[in-house]
Amino acid sequence: MDIEHANLTAVTRMMDARPILKGVATARDVIPGMKDNLFLHAGPPITWQRMSGPMRGAVIGAMMLEGMAKTEAEAIALAEKGAVEFAPNHEHGAVGPMAGVTSPSMKVYIVENVTHGNKAYCNFNEGYGKVLRMGAFSDEVITKLRWINDTFAPIVGEAIEASGEGLDIRALLAEALHMGDEGHNRNKAGSLLFLKWLAPFIAKVAKDNNVESEVLKFICDNALSVLNPVMAACKAMTDAAHGIEGSTLVSTMARNGTDFGIRVSGLGDRWFTAPAEVPQGLWFPGFTAADANPDIGDSAITETAGIGGFAMATAPAIVTFVGSTPREAVNATLEMYEITVAEHKHFTMPVLDFRGTPTGIDIRKVIEKSILPRINTGVAHRLPGIGQVGAGLVRPPMAIFEEALIAYAEKYGLEN
């Protein structure tokens, strides 16, 4: 077994993938295997009974959006009697930030990796404050979701279509990293680039000046507006590296608020899971670590693709948001070179003399060096219906890498 060759193949496919934002559609129409009673969620598989507070809150809100329930009590009763099925976004070619709940009628971005032909999907970002992805489901949250679904997303979809070729997200990310983003928690530059590209086409397709103004303002007010297309792009890139026989590269890292799970390129679709940790960072006024839910979200797909916490060196401005210093940000990136197999061809960092970001996590190196991947993340309240309480840094449990390595040895006959 030539593990180094397998890993080189996998990481090369990841870096060569060219994800293009191609359009917008309804989830049930485009996501493989989507159906009317299926709700997708972040992280590895989980039942309603084991779901965390924010995950349950997002499911309740999605049931209200779908018209399945009018109240929290009705939604809980439906979930408890099994009226809906649950499955990970990752098992359907999709991703979603935080709770990541994607219900059948939600609009989703469509990103195509034009190098290898695979597609990925992600729902729309709701902005800040009380939002579904953080487990909130008040009337205000549902009203905003309906506006996104009925007004905002269709216009964005028409604008993308009007562009002709779509938006090259890899090129956008490469530029944003040179402008101080790390592509996960900080997307200010990327969102401005997204707005710059999208605005002329929105102006072209919008039929009402007031609606056009509302749509543009919504993008302008949300520094995370590009996060969801970026996540879909990273999913398309990492999926291109999945399924390489003999590879020990991590192709998925995701959390559901209860468990942290990874999948490994050469080990098929098996999840390796362990209890998720509570992130360490800064808390919003009025909240403490006691309010925090354990780590949650598919957004660690950014670190899996070589950005986010792995590109901290290029985003010194984020350190105040996650409770760190610029020196520690550089050290964080340098540390990640210890557990990866390549430096990214396209994602470079000026502060490190345009060195490529550390890319391709090798489970063998994680265990050999006793260094776990670093992930930047938002933090949701542990109870449903409240929302975000802070942001910070988190690492996966070592046990999942140890379990994956044992499984690799068993599959490839390397026990001795």
Short mmCIF file of C-alpha atoms in Angstrom, two decimals:
data_model
loop_
_atom_site.label_atom_id
_atom_site.label_comp_id
_atom_site.label_asym_id
_atom_site.label_seq_id
_atom_site.Cartn_x
_atom_site.Cartn_y
_atom_site.Cartn_z
CA MET A 1 0.00 0.00 0.00
CA ASP A 2 1.54 3.32 -1.11
CA ILE A 3 -0.13 5.67 1.37
CA GLU A 4 1.92 8.69 0.32
CA HIS A 5 0.84 8.28 -3.30
CA ALA A 6 -2.81 7.85 -2.26
CA ASN A 7 -2.64 10.99 -0.13
CA LEU A 8 -0.95 12.96 -2.92
CA THR A 9 -3.76 11.91 -5.26
CA ALA A 10 -6.43 12.95 -2.76
CA VAL A 11 -4.94 16.32 -1.84
CA THR A 12 -4.19 17.14 -5.49
CA ARG A 13 -7.83 16.49 -6.37
CA MET A 14 -8.87 18.73 -3.46
CA MET A 15 -6.65 21.60 -4.60
CA ASP A 16 -7.39 21.21 -8.31
CA ALA A 17 -11.15 21.31 -7.73
CA ARG A 18 -12.61 24.55 -9.13
CA PRO A 19 -15.97 25.27 -7.49
CA ILE A 20 -18.28 27.59 -9.44
CA LEU A 21 -21.45 29.07 -7.95
CA LYS A 22 -23.94 28.05 -10.62
CA GLY A 23 -27.37 28.89 -9.27
CA VAL A 24 -30.15 28.64 -6.71
CA ALA A 25 -32.90 26.04 -6.43
CA THR A 26 -35.35 24.47 -3.99
CA ALA A 27 -33.72 21.77 -1.84
CA ARG A 28 -36.20 19.03 -2.73
CA ASP A 29 -35.58 19.65 -6.46
CA VAL A 30 -31.79 19.35 -6.47
CA ILE A 31 -30.33 17.70 -3.35
CA PRO A 32 -29.86 13.97 -4.02
CA GLY A 33 -32.27 11.85 -1.97
CA MET A 34 -34.20 14.85 -0.60
CA LYS A 35 -37.90 14.21 0.08
CA ASP A 36 -40.83 15.93 1.75
CA ASN A 37 -40.38 14.40 5.21
CA LEU A 38 -36.57 14.55 5.29
CA PHE A 39 -34.73 17.22 7.29
CA LEU A 40 -30.97 17.42 6.82
CA HIS A 41 -28.73 18.58 9.68
CA ALA A 42 -25.12 19.40 10.49
CA GLY A 43 -22.62 16.84 11.69
CA PRO A 44 -22.74 13.06 11.90
CA PRO A 45 -26.04 11.11 12.17
CA ILE A 46 -28.19 11.80 15.23
CA THR A 47 -31.71 11.04 16.47
CA TRP A 48 -34.22 13.58 17.79
CA GLN A 49 -33.76 12.09 21.27
CA ARG A 50 -29.99 12.88 21.29
CA MET A 51 -30.18 16.27 19.57
CA SER A 52 -28.76 19.29 21.38
CA GLY A 53 -30.90 22.33 22.25
CA PRO A 54 -29.90 24.48 19.25
CA MET A 55 -30.36 21.55 16.86
CA ARG A 56 -33.84 20.90 18.25
CA GLY A 57 -34.66 24.62 18.03
CA ALA A 58 -33.65 24.72 14.36
CA VAL A 59 -35.75 21.63 13.59
CA ILE A 60 -38.75 23.23 15.34
CA GLY A 61 -38.30 26.41 13.30
CA ALA A 62 -37.92 24.48 10.04
CA MET A 63 -41.18 22.61 10.75
CA MET A 64 -42.89 25.99 11.21
CA LEU A 65 -41.36 27.24 7.95
CA GLU A 66 -42.63 24.14 6.15
CA GLY A 67 -46.14 24.64 7.58
CA MET A 68 -45.98 21.31 9.41
CA ALA A 69 -46.42 22.90 12.85
CA LYS A 70 -47.77 26.19 14.18
CA THR A 71 -46.30 25.96 17.67
CA GLU A 72 -43.22 24.60 19.43
CA ALA A 73 -45.36 21.95 21.13
CA GLU A 74 -46.81 20.75 17.81
CA ALA A 75 -43.34 20.50 16.29
CA ILE A 76 -41.95 18.54 19.25
CA ALA A 77 -44.90 16.14 19.14
CA LEU A 78 -44.31 15.51 15.42
CA ALA A 79 -40.60 14.90 15.95
CA GLU A 80 -41.20 12.54 18.86
CA LYS A 81 -43.60 10.36 16.87
CA GLY A 82 -41.21 10.16 13.92
CA ALA A 83 -43.15 12.30 11.43
CA VAL A 84 -39.88 13.48 9.92
CA GLU A 85 -36.66 11.65 9.08
CA PHE A 86 -33.23 13.08 9.85
CA ALA A 87 -29.96 12.67 7.96
CA PRO A 88 -26.59 14.47 7.81
CA ASN A 89 -26.18 17.14 5.14
CA HIS A 90 -22.85 15.51 4.29
CA GLU A 91 -24.55 12.28 3.20
CA HIS A 92 -26.57 14.24 0.61
CA GLY A 93 -23.86 16.42 -0.93
CA ALA A 94 -24.79 19.38 1.27
CA VAL A 95 -23.51 21.43 4.20
CA GLY A 96 -25.02 24.00 6.56
CA PRO A 97 -23.54 26.35 9.21
CA MET A 98 -24.23 25.73 12.94
CA ALA A 99 -27.38 23.54 13.25
CA GLY A 100 -27.33 23.35 9.47
CA VAL A 101 -30.96 22.31 9.20
CA THR A 102 -32.06 22.12 5.57
CA SER A 103 -35.75 21.40 5.00
CA PRO A 104 -37.34 20.42 1.65
CA SER A 105 -38.68 23.83 0.58
CA MET A 106 -35.61 25.86 1.55
CA LYS A 107 -33.71 27.53 -1.26
CA VAL A 108 -30.10 26.38 -1.60
CA TYR A 109 -26.99 27.52 -3.46
CA ILE A 110 -25.73 25.14 -6.16
CA VAL A 111 -21.94 24.91 -6.52
CA GLU A 112 -20.34 22.74 -9.19
CA ASN A 113 -16.73 21.57 -9.18
CA VAL A 114 -16.11 21.95 -12.90
CA THR A 115 -12.81 20.07 -12.69
CA HIS A 116 -14.30 16.78 -11.49
CA GLY A 117 -18.04 17.28 -12.12
CA ASN A 118 -19.43 16.87 -8.57
CA LYS A 119 -21.91 19.32 -7.01
CA ALA A 120 -22.54 20.63 -3.50
CA TYR A 121 -25.37 22.58 -1.86
CA CYS A 122 -25.83 24.98 1.05
CA ASN A 123 -28.78 26.93 2.45
CA PHE A 124 -28.81 30.73 2.75
CA ASN A 125 -27.19 32.79 5.49
CA GLU A 126 -29.68 34.68 7.67
CA GLY A 127 -27.28 37.29 9.04
CA TYR A 128 -26.79 38.02 12.74
CA GLY A 129 -28.97 38.04 15.86
CA LYS A 130 -31.70 35.47 16.43
CA VAL A 131 -31.39 33.03 13.54
CA LEU A 132 -32.48 29.47 12.81
CA ARG A 133 -28.94 28.16 12.45
CA MET A 134 -28.34 29.07 16.12
CA GLY A 135 -31.54 27.35 17.23
CA ALA A 136 -33.91 30.36 17.36
CA PHE A 137 -37.46 29.96 16.01
CA SER A 138 -39.44 33.08 17.02
CA ASP A 139 -41.94 34.74 14.66
CA GLU A 140 -39.18 37.18 13.68
CA VAL A 141 -36.94 34.29 12.63
CA ILE A 142 -39.64 32.56 10.56
CA THR A 143 -40.66 35.82 8.88
CA LYS A 144 -37.07 36.48 7.80
CA LEU A 145 -36.69 32.91 6.52
CA ARG A 146 -39.83 33.30 4.39
CA TRP A 147 -38.50 36.57 2.93
CA ILE A 148 -35.20 34.89 2.13
CA ASN A 149 -36.98 31.97 0.50
CA ASP A 150 -39.63 33.92 -1.43
CA THR A 151 -37.84 37.16 -2.34
CA PHE A 152 -34.10 37.23 -1.66
CA ALA A 153 -33.02 33.81 -2.93
CA PRO A 154 -34.99 33.93 -6.21
CA ILE A 155 -33.44 37.29 -7.13
CA VAL A 156 -29.94 36.06 -6.23
CA GLY A 157 -30.61 32.97 -8.35
CA GLU A 158 -31.73 35.08 -11.32
CA ALA A 159 -28.66 37.30 -10.90
CA ILE A 160 -26.32 34.28 -10.94
CA GLU A 161 -28.10 33.00 -14.05
CA ALA A 162 -27.76 36.43 -15.67
CA SER A 163 -24.00 36.31 -15.10
CA GLY A 164 -23.73 33.48 -17.61
CA GLU A 165 -20.74 31.57 -16.24
CA GLY A 166 -21.35 31.86 -12.48
CA LEU A 167 -18.89 32.88 -9.78
CA ASP A 168 -15.48 31.21 -9.27
CA ILE A 169 -15.49 30.74 -5.48
CA ARG A 170 -11.90 29.45 -5.38
CA ALA A 171 -10.68 32.68 -7.00
CA LEU A 172 -12.84 34.75 -4.66
CA LEU A 173 -11.41 32.93 -1.63
CA ALA A 174 -7.83 33.33 -2.84
CA GLU A 175 -8.36 37.10 -3.11
CA ALA A 176 -10.21 37.32 0.22
CA LEU A 177 -7.32 35.57 2.03
CA HIS A 178 -5.03 38.35 0.74
CA MET A 179 -7.49 40.92 2.16
CA GLY A 180 -7.52 39.63 5.75
CA ASP A 181 -10.15 36.87 5.73
CA GLU A 182 -9.55 33.31 6.90
CA GLY A 183 -12.73 32.11 5.14
CA HIS A 184 -14.63 30.70 8.13
CA ASN A 185 -15.40 33.13 10.95
CA ARG A 186 -14.08 36.18 9.08
CA ASN A 187 -15.62 36.70 5.64
CA LYS A 188 -15.78 40.50 5.49
CA ALA A 189 -13.59 40.83 2.41
CA GLY A 190 -15.17 37.81 0.72
CA SER A 191 -18.67 39.14 1.32
CA LEU A 192 -17.71 42.50 -0.19
CA LEU A 193 -16.24 40.70 -3.21
CA PHE A 194 -19.47 38.68 -3.42
CA LEU A 195 -21.50 41.90 -3.36
CA LYS A 196 -19.22 43.55 -5.94
CA TRP A 197 -19.71 40.62 -8.32
CA LEU A 198 -23.43 40.15 -7.68
CA ALA A 199 -24.72 43.76 -7.52
CA PRO A 200 -24.72 44.58 -11.27
CA PHE A 201 -26.68 41.41 -12.05
CA ILE A 202 -29.15 42.06 -9.21
CA ALA A 203 -29.73 45.54 -10.65
CA LYS A 204 -30.27 43.92 -14.05
CA VAL A 205 -32.88 41.34 -12.94
CA ALA A 206 -34.75 43.12 -10.12
CA LYS A 207 -38.11 44.43 -11.29
CA ASP A 208 -38.83 46.63 -8.27
CA ASN A 209 -36.44 49.31 -6.98
CA ASN A 210 -37.51 48.84 -3.36
CA VAL A 211 -36.93 45.09 -3.51
CA GLU A 212 -33.57 45.63 -5.21
CA SER A 213 -32.59 48.01 -2.41
CA GLU A 214 -33.70 45.53 0.29
CA VAL A 215 -31.75 42.68 -1.32
CA LEU A 216 -28.55 44.71 -1.70
CA LYS A 217 -28.84 46.07 1.85
CA PHE A 218 -29.29 42.55 3.24
CA ILE A 219 -26.02 41.48 1.60
CA CYS A 220 -24.25 44.69 2.66
CA ASP A 221 -25.34 44.30 6.31
CA ASN A 222 -24.15 40.70 6.59
CA ALA A 223 -20.39 40.12 6.69
CA LEU A 224 -21.12 36.39 6.52
CA SER A 225 -23.19 36.58 3.33
CA VAL A 226 -20.57 34.64 1.34
CA LEU A 227 -20.00 31.98 4.03
CA ASN A 228 -22.66 29.60 2.74
CA PRO A 229 -21.45 29.55 -0.90
CA VAL A 230 -17.89 29.20 0.47
CA MET A 231 -18.96 26.19 2.55
CA ALA A 232 -20.58 24.58 -0.49
CA ALA A 233 -17.38 25.26 -2.44
CA CYS A 234 -15.26 23.61 0.28
CA LYS A 235 -17.66 20.66 0.30
CA ALA A 236 -17.24 20.30 -3.48
CA MET A 237 -13.44 20.44 -3.07
CA THR A 238 -13.22 17.93 -0.20
CA ASP A 239 -15.70 15.53 -1.81
CA ALA A 240 -13.33 15.42 -4.79
CA ALA A 241 -10.70 14.04 -2.38
CA HIS A 242 -13.04 11.44 -0.84
CA GLY A 243 -12.98 7.77 -1.77
CA ILE A 244 -9.31 7.47 -2.73
CA GLU A 245 -8.27 3.91 -1.91
CA GLY A 246 -5.51 3.83 0.69
CA SER A 247 -5.67 7.54 1.59
CA THR A 248 -5.47 8.59 5.25
CA LEU A 249 -6.67 12.15 4.57
CA VAL A 250 -9.65 13.56 6.46
CA SER A 251 -12.38 14.41 3.93
CA THR A 252 -15.07 15.53 6.41
CA MET A 253 -15.09 17.22 9.82
CA ALA A 254 -18.55 18.10 11.18
CA ARG A 255 -20.40 18.52 14.48
CA ASN A 256 -24.06 18.19 15.41
CA GLY A 257 -23.89 19.82 18.85
CA THR A 258 -23.68 16.43 20.56
CA ASP A 259 -20.99 14.53 18.63
CA PHE A 260 -17.95 15.50 16.58
CA GLY A 261 -17.52 13.29 13.51
CA ILE A 262 -14.90 12.78 10.81
CA ARG A 263 -14.75 10.69 7.65
CA VAL A 264 -11.52 9.56 6.01
CA SER A 265 -10.91 9.41 2.25
CA GLY A 266 -9.83 5.74 2.16
CA LEU A 267 -12.44 4.47 4.63
CA GLY A 268 -15.64 5.00 2.67
CA ASP A 269 -18.64 6.74 4.23
CA ARG A 270 -18.10 5.49 7.79
CA TRP A 271 -18.26 8.16 10.52
CA PHE A 272 -15.89 8.18 13.49
CA THR A 273 -17.51 10.06 16.36
CA ALA A 274 -17.00 11.13 19.97
CA PRO A 275 -18.64 13.77 22.22
CA ALA A 276 -18.09 17.33 20.95
CA GLU A 277 -16.18 19.82 23.11
CA VAL A 278 -17.39 23.28 24.21
CA PRO A 279 -15.44 25.98 22.28
CA GLN A 280 -13.09 28.32 24.20
CA GLY A 281 -13.41 31.99 23.30
CA LEU A 282 -15.27 35.21 23.95
CA TRP A 283 -18.84 35.48 25.20
CA PHE A 284 -21.43 38.05 24.22
CA PRO A 285 -22.59 40.39 27.04
CA GLY A 286 -24.75 38.55 29.54
CA PHE A 287 -23.51 35.06 28.65
CA THR A 288 -20.79 32.75 30.02
CA ALA A 289 -19.30 29.37 29.17
CA ALA A 290 -22.10 27.80 31.22
CA ASP A 291 -24.58 28.93 28.54
CA ALA A 292 -22.62 27.40 25.65
CA ASN A 293 -23.64 24.32 23.71
CA PRO A 294 -20.91 21.90 22.62
CA ASP A 295 -19.42 22.51 19.19
CA ILE A 296 -21.92 22.45 16.31
CA GLY A 297 -21.96 22.93 12.52
CA ASP A 298 -20.70 21.75 9.13
CA SER A 299 -18.55 24.88 8.79
CA ALA A 300 -15.43 22.91 9.77
CA ILE A 301 -15.50 21.90 6.11
CA THR A 302 -13.48 25.12 5.64
CA GLU A 303 -10.63 23.83 7.84
CA THR A 304 -10.91 20.44 6.08
CA ALA A 305 -10.24 22.29 2.80
CA GLY A 306 -7.26 24.23 4.20
CA ILE A 307 -8.72 27.59 5.25
CA GLY A 308 -10.50 28.86 8.39
CA GLY A 309 -8.45 28.04 11.50
CA PHE A 310 -5.68 26.73 9.24
CA ALA A 311 -5.32 30.18 7.61
CA MET A 312 -5.34 32.21 10.83
CA ALA A 313 -1.98 33.79 9.98
CA THR A 314 -3.54 35.79 7.16
CA ALA A 315 -6.44 37.13 9.26
CA PRO A 316 -4.94 39.05 12.22
CA ALA A 317 -8.12 41.10 12.68
CA ILE A 318 -10.11 38.03 13.68
CA VAL A 319 -8.06 37.36 16.78
CA THR A 320 -10.04 39.79 18.92
CA PHE A 321 -13.21 37.90 17.97
CA VAL A 322 -11.92 34.49 18.98
CA GLY A 323 -9.84 35.55 21.98
CA SER A 324 -6.32 35.32 20.57
CA THR A 325 -3.38 37.52 19.44
CA PRO A 326 -1.79 38.12 16.00
CA ARG A 327 1.34 36.18 17.08
CA GLU A 328 -0.81 33.25 18.19
CA ALA A 329 -2.65 33.40 14.85
CA VAL A 330 0.62 32.88 12.97
CA ASN A 331 1.59 30.09 15.36
CA ALA A 332 -1.80 28.44 14.80
CA THR A 333 -1.16 28.20 11.07
CA LEU A 334 2.44 27.01 11.57
CA GLU A 335 1.15 24.28 13.89
CA MET A 336 -1.29 23.02 11.25
CA TYR A 337 1.58 22.39 8.79
CA GLU A 338 2.62 19.62 11.21
CA ILE A 339 -0.50 17.53 10.52
CA THR A 340 -1.10 18.21 6.82
CA VAL A 341 0.42 16.79 3.65
CA ALA A 342 0.51 19.83 1.32
CA GLU A 343 0.60 23.61 0.98
CA HIS A 344 -2.36 24.84 -1.06
CA LYS A 345 -1.62 25.83 -4.67
CA HIS A 346 -4.22 28.59 -4.76
CA PHE A 347 -4.77 29.72 -1.14
CA THR A 348 -1.67 31.70 -0.10
CA MET A 349 -0.81 34.03 2.77
CA PRO A 350 1.20 37.27 2.29
CA VAL A 351 2.36 37.32 5.92
CA LEU A 352 4.12 33.97 5.39
CA ASP A 353 5.79 35.09 2.12
CA PHE A 354 2.80 33.76 0.14
CA ARG A 355 3.21 30.26 1.49
CA GLY A 356 0.22 28.03 0.72
CA THR A 357 -2.21 27.26 3.53
CA PRO A 358 -1.73 23.89 5.29
CA THR A 359 -3.99 21.46 3.42
CA GLY A 360 -4.95 17.81 3.74
CA ILE A 361 -5.19 16.55 7.34
CA ASP A 362 -3.44 13.16 7.73
CA ILE A 363 -4.86 11.08 10.60
CA ARG A 364 -1.43 9.46 11.04
CA LYS A 365 0.24 12.83 11.64
CA VAL A 366 -2.49 13.94 14.05
CA ILE A 367 -1.72 10.92 16.26
CA GLU A 368 2.06 10.92 15.74
CA LYS A 369 2.41 14.62 16.65
CA SER A 370 -0.46 14.68 19.19
CA ILE A 371 -1.70 17.83 17.44
CA LEU A 372 -5.41 18.24 16.78
CA PRO A 373 -6.88 20.44 14.01
CA ARG A 374 -7.83 23.98 15.08
CA ILE A 375 -11.30 25.17 14.18
CA ASN A 376 -12.74 28.69 14.39
CA THR A 377 -16.41 28.65 15.27
CA GLY A 378 -19.48 30.47 16.52
CA VAL A 379 -21.10 29.26 19.75
CA ALA A 380 -24.83 28.65 20.19
CA HIS A 381 -26.77 28.68 23.47
CA ARG A 382 -27.34 25.19 24.87
CA LEU A 383 -31.11 25.76 24.99
CA PRO A 384 -33.40 25.93 21.93
CA GLY A 385 -34.83 29.29 20.89
CA ILE A 386 -32.07 31.63 22.16
CA GLY A 387 -29.31 31.87 19.54
CA GLN A 388 -25.60 32.78 19.47
CA VAL A 389 -23.75 33.48 22.74
CA GLY A 390 -20.15 33.83 21.56
CA ALA A 391 -17.34 32.72 19.26
CA GLY A 392 -14.03 30.98 19.73
CA LEU A 393 -11.73 28.09 18.97
CA VAL A 394 -12.27 24.36 19.36
CA ARG A 395 -10.46 21.12 18.58
CA PRO A 396 -11.90 17.68 17.80
CA PRO A 397 -11.54 14.80 20.29
CA MET A 398 -8.38 12.71 19.71
CA ALA A 399 -10.41 9.51 20.10
CA ILE A 400 -11.97 9.83 16.63
CA PHE A 401 -8.55 9.93 14.94
CA GLU A 402 -7.38 6.93 16.97
CA GLU A 403 -10.53 4.99 16.06
CA ALA A 404 -10.11 5.90 12.39
CA LEU A 405 -6.47 4.76 12.35
CA ILE A 406 -7.41 1.41 13.89
CA ALA A 407 -10.15 1.00 11.28
CA TYR A 408 -7.64 1.86 8.54
CA ALA A 409 -5.19 -0.76 9.82
CA GLU A 410 -7.98 -3.37 9.92
CA LYS A 411 -9.23 -2.57 6.40
CA TYR A 412 -5.80 -2.59 4.80
CA GLY A 413 -4.34 -5.49 6.82
CA LEU A 414 -1.78 -3.39 8.71
CA GLU A 415 -2.57 -4.56 12.25
CA ASN A 416 1.00 -5.75 12.79
#
